Amino acid sequence: HELSILAQLPKTRPTSITLALPLSGPIANVGIAIRDGFMASHYAKLHASTLSPDTSLEINFFDTNTNNIETLYDSLSSDSLIIGPLDKSSLSKLRDLGSLPVKTLALNYLGNTTDTFNNLFQFGLSPEAEIEQLTKHLAEKGLLKIGIIAPESNWGFRIHDSFSQNIRSHDGVLIADAYYQDQSSLSEAVSRLLDTYESKARKKKVQNIIQQRVEFLPRRRKDIDAIFMVAKPDIAKQLKPLFSYHYANDLPVFATSQIHTEQVGKSNEDLENIQFIEMPWMLSKTIDIKNKLNQTIPESRQKYSRFYALGVDAYDLAPRITLLQEVKGSHIQGQTGSLSMNSSGVISRHMELAKFRRGKVISIKE
């Protein structure tokens, strides 16, 4: 069965691909990065196959910011493939259509990943995928009592809820949580998380009762195995030393990939030993396409690096969707992770575990 599908692969390749992405408007930078990653892959492929380059693939662009995604389906033949949309509102319009006449690889996820829609496949960079993998890792290491510190924002609440659900599914428990608003609230948030302010309050109470100074060593709570920190690099660099200041030097700290950027000249010394989940693209220095893109892209656009990887993977997935769909347990080694598909057409990414060591990021082989 598998061999017959592999033999059929050339026939299941789309003859035309339409990239339906926001190429203008508020999230145009993301759409353009995905497009550029996709096209860089396409040209690299053409360049590599000098003997008989496959020039038969037709690639079109459709701006979802200025056009309505539904209109795209009126003009395409059934052997086409649409890559996109990226934004959730366009994606829910597709869900409402029910069955799609053309295969569509959406670059985002609908809320429920078990509903099946004909010809709709879902692939994207959701933080939930990292959290799923991270909680599994924590459980395997026996770290089941977790304290979480996160920004008091929709993003912070979203990650908190996802983490809480996932750790419960591994018989773990969220022991404590604390939210911060800005830099000035970090120390207080860490103190709340680790309960050191309780310890100091007890000292004060005792001193008041006996009316003299007490020799005292404050303590942190002892019922936490690890800290899960939701923070961008600048905040994380302030939080990590605060954990030590509040007597939690011995607790392992975990984070999402949000903590890691490739910006040149940024020092990571304060992030020592923090572990996080990351895509291969962000950990490797030897990916040709990435190095070429980095040479041609100004620094400011490098913050969209992960979306270039999404574009590269979308290009590699295009001819292989049938393979992932038909062959149980098959996966593709992508730049955003190892890619596999469930029975509902949802593509999941298995990523790598990494940590900061002496200011550098290294991959931890499990």
XYZ file of C-alpha atoms in Angstrom, residues 18-360:
343
model
C -2.043 29.573 -4.842
C -0.538 31.246 -1.781
C -3.508 32.875 -0.035
C -1.771 35.118 2.485
C -2.059 38.635 3.947
C 0.344 40.471 1.609
C -0.867 43.903 2.764
C -2.446 45.225 5.962
C -1.515 44.754 9.643
C 0.027 41.250 9.431
C 1.579 41.649 5.973
C 5.105 41.114 7.391
C 4.146 37.600 8.455
C 2.461 36.787 5.128
C 5.446 38.102 3.161
C 7.900 36.073 5.283
C 5.911 32.870 4.590
C 5.790 33.713 0.879
C 9.544 34.398 0.765
C 10.359 31.132 2.570
C 8.128 29.247 0.122
C 9.658 30.886 -2.957
C 13.241 30.465 -1.667
C 12.514 26.738 -1.405
C 11.023 26.682 -4.895
C 14.035 28.394 -6.488
C 16.490 26.206 -4.554
C 14.676 23.149 -5.916
C 14.760 24.475 -9.497
C 18.435 25.302 -9.117
C 19.283 21.852 -7.721
C 17.555 19.879 -10.468
C 19.617 21.195 -13.380
C 19.023 18.053 -15.450
C 15.258 18.353 -15.731
C 13.909 21.202 -13.633
C 10.183 20.867 -13.027
C 9.000 24.182 -14.403
C 5.430 22.930 -14.786
C 4.345 24.129 -11.320
C 2.350 27.321 -11.563
C 2.456 29.571 -8.472
C -0.083 32.342 -7.875
C -0.533 34.894 -5.098
C -3.805 35.960 -3.506
C -3.924 38.755 -0.917
C -6.407 37.728 1.787
C -6.306 41.248 3.208
C -7.938 42.791 0.120
C -9.855 39.770 -1.235
C -12.440 37.428 0.192
C -11.053 33.889 0.567
C -14.295 32.207 -0.629
C -14.018 33.804 -4.091
C -10.771 31.927 -4.677
C -12.579 28.592 -4.967
C -14.664 29.703 -7.960
C -11.693 29.947 -10.276
C -9.464 26.945 -9.433
C -9.393 23.427 -10.859
C -9.467 20.410 -8.543
C -5.781 19.547 -9.069
C -4.763 22.891 -7.556
C -3.647 23.455 -3.991
C -4.306 26.520 -1.854
C -1.751 27.312 0.863
C -3.367 29.581 3.437
C -5.253 31.367 4.826
C -3.260 32.483 7.838
C -5.823 34.502 9.795
C -8.461 32.759 11.907
C -11.400 34.744 10.510
C -10.724 33.582 6.918
C -10.232 30.067 8.245
C -13.617 30.044 9.987
C -15.230 31.183 6.693
C -13.786 28.025 5.124
C -15.153 25.910 7.947
C -18.601 27.350 7.254
C -18.332 26.292 3.596
C -18.212 22.700 4.897
C -16.666 20.773 2.027
C -13.951 22.426 -0.084
C -13.656 21.718 -3.830
C -9.866 22.280 -3.766
C -7.236 20.900 -1.359
C -6.334 23.613 1.133
C -3.369 23.695 3.505
C -4.414 26.333 6.055
C -1.556 27.907 8.022
C -3.460 28.086 11.293
C -5.680 25.866 13.414
C -9.412 25.827 14.062
C -10.280 25.490 17.744
C -11.183 21.807 17.633
C -8.517 19.538 16.147
C -10.734 16.439 15.909
C -13.381 17.747 13.468
C -12.749 16.609 9.919
C -13.400 18.851 6.913
C -13.075 17.489 3.415
C -9.943 18.824 1.645
C -8.967 21.079 4.570
C -5.595 20.442 6.210
C -4.316 22.530 9.139
C -0.688 23.396 9.792
C 0.794 26.268 11.791
C 2.983 27.596 14.573
C 0.639 27.361 17.556
C 2.322 27.682 20.982
C 0.018 24.881 22.176
C 2.175 22.392 20.228
C 5.242 23.444 22.249
C 3.325 23.223 25.519
C 2.061 19.746 24.722
C 5.620 18.585 24.130
C 7.020 20.442 27.146
C 4.486 19.026 29.630
C 5.181 15.513 28.321
C 8.905 16.108 28.904
C 8.279 17.425 32.443
C 6.182 14.358 33.256
C 8.867 12.001 31.927
C 11.394 13.737 34.176
C 9.047 13.386 37.168
C 8.600 17.168 37.457
C 4.876 17.204 38.179
C 4.388 20.115 40.603
C 4.822 23.295 38.638
C 4.760 27.011 39.403
C 3.976 29.276 36.439
C 4.804 32.955 35.993
C 3.260 34.794 33.043
C 2.329 38.260 31.784
C -1.098 39.552 32.767
C -2.338 39.608 29.172
C -4.477 37.545 26.795
C -1.312 35.794 25.626
C -0.301 34.981 29.219
C -3.780 33.636 30.057
C -3.870 31.543 26.869
C -0.515 29.881 27.629
C -1.438 29.433 31.309
C -4.708 27.647 30.444
C -3.084 25.426 27.836
C -0.261 24.497 30.220
C -2.673 23.809 33.070
C -4.795 21.458 30.911
C -1.769 19.649 29.494
C 0.041 19.106 32.791
C -3.189 17.698 34.279
C -3.412 15.171 31.441
C 0.003 13.882 32.631
C -1.169 13.668 36.264
C 0.756 16.814 37.105
C -0.529 19.842 38.941
C -0.144 23.616 38.766
C 0.806 24.403 42.361
C 1.149 28.170 42.080
C 0.816 30.956 39.551
C 1.763 34.614 39.472
C 1.259 37.325 36.875
C 3.403 40.363 36.152
C 2.361 43.567 34.398
C 5.634 45.366 33.719
C 9.257 45.398 34.871
C 8.464 47.071 38.173
C 6.103 44.234 39.170
C 8.548 41.351 38.502
C 10.066 41.048 41.973
C 6.678 41.065 43.663
C 5.354 38.439 41.204
C 8.322 36.126 41.893
C 7.863 36.623 45.624
C 4.181 35.643 45.279
C 5.069 32.625 43.167
C 7.649 31.322 45.627
C 5.805 32.423 48.756
C 8.841 34.265 50.166
C 6.681 37.240 51.128
C 4.732 34.898 53.490
C 8.028 33.940 55.075
C 8.970 37.601 55.604
C 5.519 38.375 56.987
C 5.961 35.624 59.610
C 9.273 37.176 60.693
C 7.581 40.554 61.132
C 4.771 39.014 63.162
C 7.185 37.209 65.503
C 9.255 40.386 65.961
C 6.127 42.354 66.866
C 5.109 39.769 69.458
C 8.463 39.467 71.234
C 9.465 43.100 70.576
C 13.029 42.347 69.480
C 15.013 41.573 66.332
C 14.981 37.978 65.190
C 17.850 36.195 63.422
C 16.061 34.962 60.354
C 16.684 33.265 57.023
C 13.674 33.580 54.716
C 12.586 30.427 52.904
C 10.734 29.740 49.691
C 7.942 27.221 49.391
C 9.175 23.624 49.023
C 6.315 22.071 47.069
C 7.425 23.119 43.558
C 9.499 20.858 41.259
C 10.034 23.368 38.435
C 9.087 26.831 37.173
C 7.409 27.440 33.832
C 8.143 30.994 32.715
C 6.217 32.807 29.982
C 8.367 35.783 28.975
C 10.161 37.538 26.150
C 13.985 37.602 26.400
C 14.258 41.066 28.037
C 11.868 40.139 30.852
C 13.270 36.605 31.193
C 16.761 38.051 31.750
C 15.394 39.925 34.765
C 13.268 37.057 36.092
C 16.024 34.426 36.175
C 18.241 36.337 38.686
C 15.109 37.092 40.759
C 14.460 33.350 41.161
C 17.928 33.037 42.704
C 17.363 36.080 44.896
C 14.188 34.416 46.189
C 16.068 31.181 47.071
C 15.013 29.159 44.000
C 18.453 28.774 42.462
C 18.035 24.987 42.484
C 14.703 24.888 40.613
C 14.816 24.005 36.902
C 13.227 26.692 34.689
C 11.359 25.976 31.442
C 9.965 28.319 28.779
C 8.405 28.457 25.319
C 10.428 29.386 22.215
C 9.332 32.992 22.784
C 12.411 33.299 25.018
C 14.776 32.732 22.087
C 15.688 35.184 19.331
C 18.638 35.063 16.984
C 19.423 38.756 17.220
C 23.131 39.310 16.820
C 25.035 40.851 19.708
C 22.401 40.109 22.355
C 23.887 38.556 25.478
C 22.148 35.490 26.906
C 24.291 34.989 30.028
C 21.320 35.688 32.321
C 19.308 32.861 30.725
C 21.774 30.137 31.758
C 20.270 26.613 31.907
C 16.725 27.647 30.959
C 15.221 24.874 28.815
C 12.701 25.439 26.039
C 11.102 23.781 23.016
C 12.313 25.057 19.639
C 12.054 24.296 15.918
C 15.158 22.851 14.141
C 15.337 25.961 11.884
C 16.113 28.180 14.888
C 18.771 25.838 16.299
C 20.810 25.105 13.163
C 23.534 27.239 11.606
C 23.919 25.010 8.546
C 20.606 25.325 6.676
C 21.439 26.677 3.210
C 18.113 28.389 2.557
C 18.159 30.033 5.974
C 21.696 31.367 5.527
C 20.812 32.759 2.083
C 17.646 34.380 3.436
C 19.570 35.885 6.356
C 22.096 37.415 3.957
C 19.376 39.079 1.898
C 16.982 40.080 4.686
C 17.521 43.188 6.780
C 17.918 42.656 10.552
C 14.440 43.992 11.325
C 12.817 41.265 9.242
C 14.815 38.482 10.898
C 12.329 38.529 13.750
C 10.000 36.762 11.311
C 12.527 33.942 10.907
C 10.110 31.261 12.133
C 7.606 32.258 9.457
C 10.229 31.778 6.727
C 10.561 28.222 8.097
C 6.774 27.832 7.900
C 6.937 28.835 4.212
C 9.761 26.372 3.536
C 7.773 23.555 5.172
C 4.586 24.506 3.313
C 6.539 24.062 0.059
C 7.800 20.624 1.127
C 4.362 19.547 2.362
C 2.545 20.514 -0.848
C 3.372 17.331 -2.830
C 3.274 15.078 0.242
C -0.114 15.795 1.783
C -1.531 12.579 0.269
C 1.387 10.579 1.684
C 0.867 11.910 5.236
C -2.867 11.364 4.921
C -2.758 7.811 3.573
C 0.273 6.235 5.254
C -0.293 5.809 8.990
C 2.687 6.839 11.092
C 4.474 8.602 8.221
C 6.269 11.846 8.952
C 8.412 14.424 7.188
C 11.504 15.967 8.739
C 10.620 19.665 8.381
C 12.307 22.906 9.418
C 9.562 23.673 11.960
C 9.744 20.143 13.432
C 9.028 16.547 12.507
C 5.634 16.706 10.769
C 2.858 14.107 10.953
C -0.897 14.206 10.314
C -3.840 12.937 12.367
C -7.025 11.473 10.902
C -8.656 14.931 10.870
C -5.996 16.402 8.575
C -4.319 18.321 11.405
C -0.528 18.397 11.047
C 1.444 18.327 14.277
C 5.075 19.291 14.814
C 7.482 17.470 17.078
C 10.275 19.883 17.978
C 13.593 19.785 19.826
C 14.452 20.514 23.420
C 17.126 23.184 23.799
C 18.835 25.093 26.604
C 21.018 28.134 27.163
C 24.585 27.252 28.057
C 27.302 29.904 28.481
C 25.267 32.382 26.453
C 24.739 29.989 23.543
